[in-house]
XYZ file of C-alpha atoms in Angstrom:
280
model
C 39.463 -42.781 3.738
C 37.435 -40.829 6.228
C 39.769 -37.910 6.728
C 40.950 -37.588 3.163
C 38.417 -38.975 0.748
C 35.293 -40.643 2.133
C 33.228 -37.443 2.077
C 34.097 -36.892 -1.582
C 31.944 -39.678 -2.949
C 28.915 -37.364 -3.093
C 30.880 -34.161 -3.658
C 29.757 -32.352 -0.525
C 28.337 -32.533 2.949
C 27.155 -36.043 3.786
C 23.501 -36.700 2.985
C 21.173 -39.188 4.686
C 21.744 -42.747 3.490
C 19.023 -44.703 1.721
C 18.771 -47.184 4.586
C 18.268 -44.433 7.155
C 15.642 -42.680 5.020
C 13.752 -45.928 4.561
C 13.809 -46.673 8.283
C 12.680 -43.117 9.009
C 9.685 -43.503 6.722
C 8.730 -46.797 8.373
C 9.072 -45.245 11.821
C 6.940 -42.253 10.842
C 4.248 -44.618 9.591
C 4.105 -46.459 12.910
C 4.018 -43.184 14.838
C 1.171 -41.730 12.815
C -0.760 -45.014 12.889
C -0.516 -44.963 16.680
C -1.946 -41.428 16.737
C 1.149 -39.615 18.000
C 2.692 -36.346 16.855
C 6.450 -36.068 17.347
C 5.836 -33.716 20.281
C 3.366 -36.099 21.907
C 5.594 -39.135 21.438
C 8.673 -37.457 22.909
C 7.760 -37.736 26.636
C 6.377 -41.248 26.133
C 9.736 -42.614 24.954
C 11.883 -40.006 26.794
C 13.561 -38.726 23.630
C 13.172 -35.199 22.283
C 10.894 -34.329 19.373
C 14.009 -33.104 17.574
C 15.612 -36.545 17.952
C 12.479 -38.227 16.628
C 12.368 -35.829 13.692
C 16.014 -36.521 12.878
C 15.356 -40.267 12.823
C 12.295 -39.872 10.606
C 14.222 -37.659 8.172
C 17.022 -40.211 7.951
C 19.568 -37.878 9.523
C 20.296 -39.887 12.683
C 21.103 -43.515 13.419
C 18.572 -44.528 16.111
C 19.918 -45.929 19.358
C 18.931 -49.347 20.688
C 17.115 -47.778 23.628
C 15.184 -45.514 21.262
C 14.112 -48.559 19.235
C 13.160 -50.574 22.324
C 11.032 -47.804 23.821
C 9.397 -47.067 20.458
C 8.576 -50.745 19.928
C 6.588 -50.843 23.142
C 4.901 -47.451 22.804
C 3.988 -47.803 19.128
C 3.063 -51.509 19.328
C 5.395 -52.246 16.418
C 5.419 -56.033 17.020
C 9.167 -56.309 16.451
C 9.115 -54.624 13.030
C 11.233 -51.650 14.119
C 13.850 -53.927 15.688
C 14.095 -55.968 12.498
C 14.309 -52.841 10.353
C 16.997 -51.355 12.609
C 19.148 -54.465 12.196
C 19.215 -53.828 8.456
C 20.891 -50.485 9.119
C 24.069 -52.321 10.190
C 24.096 -54.690 7.192
C 24.078 -52.288 4.240
C 27.389 -52.349 2.310
C 29.149 -49.270 0.992
C 31.896 -46.969 2.202
C 30.113 -43.682 1.696
C 26.985 -44.905 3.447
C 28.950 -46.184 6.416
C 30.780 -42.913 6.893
C 27.584 -40.884 6.722
C 26.138 -43.065 9.458
C 29.385 -42.872 11.435
C 29.277 -39.074 11.176
C 25.794 -39.172 12.688
C 27.064 -41.316 15.552
C 29.871 -38.791 16.148
C 27.272 -36.132 16.899
C 25.865 -38.072 19.858
C 28.964 -39.922 21.111
C 30.015 -39.652 24.728
C 33.454 -41.123 23.907
C 35.393 -41.061 20.657
C 38.815 -42.722 20.514
C 41.024 -42.470 17.431
C 44.316 -44.041 16.427
C 45.759 -42.733 13.175
C 48.942 -43.625 11.299
C 48.199 -42.158 7.845
C 47.298 -38.517 8.382
C 46.182 -36.142 11.108
C 42.465 -36.886 11.767
C 39.870 -34.576 10.287
C 38.711 -33.289 13.678
C 42.232 -31.935 14.322
C 43.091 -30.569 10.872
C 43.719 -26.953 9.941
C 42.188 -25.539 6.796
C 45.560 -25.370 5.035
C 46.368 -28.987 5.882
C 42.914 -30.212 4.829
C 43.048 -28.288 1.543
C 46.410 -29.889 0.799
C 44.828 -33.322 1.197
C 41.892 -32.373 -1.007
C 44.113 -30.827 -3.685
C 46.381 -33.873 -3.879
C 43.521 -36.368 -3.977
C 43.230 -38.719 -6.954
C 41.062 -38.591 -8.990
C 41.389 -34.799 -8.816
C 38.605 -32.640 -7.391
C 37.461 -29.378 -8.938
C 37.346 -26.106 -6.962
C 33.679 -26.467 -6.019
C 34.239 -29.985 -4.707
C 37.213 -28.820 -2.634
C 35.120 -26.011 -1.131
C 32.330 -28.453 -0.332
C 34.810 -30.809 1.288
C 36.263 -28.111 3.504
C 32.815 -26.874 4.525
C 31.821 -30.372 5.608
C 35.130 -30.892 7.427
C 35.002 -27.568 9.288
C 31.425 -28.207 10.432
C 32.455 -31.557 11.921
C 35.305 -29.915 13.814
C 32.897 -27.967 16.003
C 32.161 -31.220 17.823
C 35.260 -30.798 20.009
C 33.978 -27.520 21.428
C 30.213 -28.030 21.176
C 30.282 -31.329 23.082
C 32.401 -30.578 26.182
C 31.052 -33.678 27.957
C 32.326 -36.005 25.228
C 35.750 -37.571 25.842
C 37.967 -37.312 22.763
C 41.199 -39.327 22.684
C 43.697 -39.224 19.825
C 46.823 -41.345 19.366
C 48.884 -39.974 16.490
C 52.078 -41.330 14.957
C 55.050 -38.969 15.205
C 55.791 -39.362 11.502
C 52.518 -37.609 10.618
C 54.194 -34.333 11.560
C 57.656 -35.228 10.258
C 56.215 -35.724 6.765
C 55.616 -31.934 6.457
C 52.458 -32.400 4.365
C 51.781 -29.072 2.659
C 55.162 -27.649 3.609
C 56.881 -26.265 6.687
C 54.463 -23.397 7.352
C 51.428 -25.655 7.058
C 53.051 -28.131 9.455
C 53.990 -25.441 11.962
C 50.410 -24.158 11.993
C 49.066 -27.703 12.250
C 51.206 -28.541 15.275
C 50.145 -25.328 16.991
C 46.507 -26.116 16.279
C 46.817 -29.640 17.709
C 48.534 -28.250 20.805
C 45.703 -25.752 21.304
C 43.034 -28.438 20.983
C 44.917 -30.654 23.420
C 44.337 -27.934 26.032
C 40.591 -28.562 25.957
C 39.443 -30.455 29.044
C 37.669 -33.099 26.982
C 40.488 -33.697 24.474
C 43.612 -35.789 24.981
C 46.398 -36.150 22.413
C 49.175 -38.728 22.659
C 52.000 -39.224 20.204
C 53.374 -42.634 19.281
C 57.138 -42.124 18.994
C 58.908 -42.889 15.756
C 60.992 -45.587 17.427
C 58.907 -48.115 19.331
C 59.900 -51.766 19.549
C 56.405 -52.948 20.538
C 53.345 -51.543 18.795
C 49.729 -52.768 19.112
C 48.449 -50.762 16.152
C 50.358 -52.273 13.249
C 47.148 -53.492 11.601
C 46.162 -49.920 10.815
C 44.028 -46.996 12.001
C 40.866 -47.381 14.035
C 38.116 -45.363 15.632
C 36.054 -46.443 18.627
C 32.863 -44.719 19.677
C 30.502 -44.983 22.660
C 26.885 -43.824 22.419
C 24.774 -42.336 25.242
C 23.281 -45.817 25.654
C 26.791 -47.171 26.283
C 26.866 -49.060 23.004
C 30.241 -49.285 21.281
C 30.931 -49.150 17.554
C 34.142 -49.019 15.535
C 35.173 -47.808 12.110
C 38.273 -48.886 10.198
C 39.391 -47.803 6.737
C 41.781 -48.609 3.940
C 42.497 -47.230 0.483
C 39.099 -47.817 -1.111
C 37.025 -49.468 1.554
C 35.645 -48.967 5.016
C 34.304 -51.257 7.712
C 31.672 -50.356 10.299
C 31.903 -52.763 13.252
C 29.195 -53.562 15.778
C 30.078 -57.180 16.655
C 30.936 -57.244 20.404
C 33.729 -59.793 19.852
C 35.419 -57.641 17.222
C 34.948 -54.530 19.325
C 36.598 -56.269 22.263
C 39.692 -56.947 20.160
C 39.943 -53.319 19.037
C 39.360 -51.988 22.545
C 42.105 -54.268 23.841
C 44.482 -52.940 21.211
C 43.563 -49.325 21.875
C 44.189 -49.688 25.603
C 47.602 -51.146 24.805
C 48.339 -48.272 22.424
C 47.564 -45.783 25.189
C 50.279 -47.359 27.317
C 52.774 -47.520 24.444
C 52.344 -43.919 23.293
C 53.957 -41.001 25.071
C 51.980 -39.504 27.939
C 49.931 -36.387 27.119
C 52.551 -34.258 28.859
C 55.479 -35.844 27.017
C 53.513 -35.684 23.777
C 53.055 -31.948 24.224
C 56.770 -31.508 24.859
C 57.652 -33.473 21.732
C 55.218 -31.495 19.575
C 56.607 -28.221 20.930
C 60.136 -29.399 20.118
C 59.082 -30.393 16.607
C 57.434 -27.026 16.041
C 60.482 -25.189 17.328
C 62.762 -27.140 14.987
C 60.832 -26.072 11.873
């Protein structure tokens, strides 16, 4: 799963996927054939040279607008569009999460519903290390350190992207489970409460008793890019699903909107979390 195990497939910080590297090499070839440097191409397609470099190095999933503008400027004759479509058809959990992590870095909206564990972006170090330590198959000390480094770097998104809207719906039982023990849970609740104070971050708790619940099919993440494209990511025990089909996205968006109305308000959620922390 993304917050507990997906990053562990390569034992450290996510690396560029093979599909992204291949696309980047193709893109670089078209750029050089057209006689552009990255710096010269940037104003022509209205994307920064840094963005272009990230695409060519396989570190960023290119947006549709980026592809469309590049097609015209580089006279790619539809090749870049066809190659970009292959990026959304490559199977594999680890690859999908690496690409999802790249999308996180540019998202203008990121909505999460979680019923298994507190999401990685909200975790404390003690809570995250508990998850890593209890993972099966077991990780060695170096792998655990690599996992925490990757997790902590992702967490800066909440503060480094103040214009991105982050929404989290968390099940109440995630805190009642006391993963890692009472002290770890008390610190975790305090950390979540602090993050919920950020202007761009909203946390809502789904109460333990709720007769109607739109999220019974499991966790989900919804993401909006600067080009107003939506993607989703859903996970299970040993598999993940990256979703770009508009019909499927519509279903998940409908469910998420319903979950927002079924969960406690942000204010009531804060009160509940404060009560839970005080009872520890």
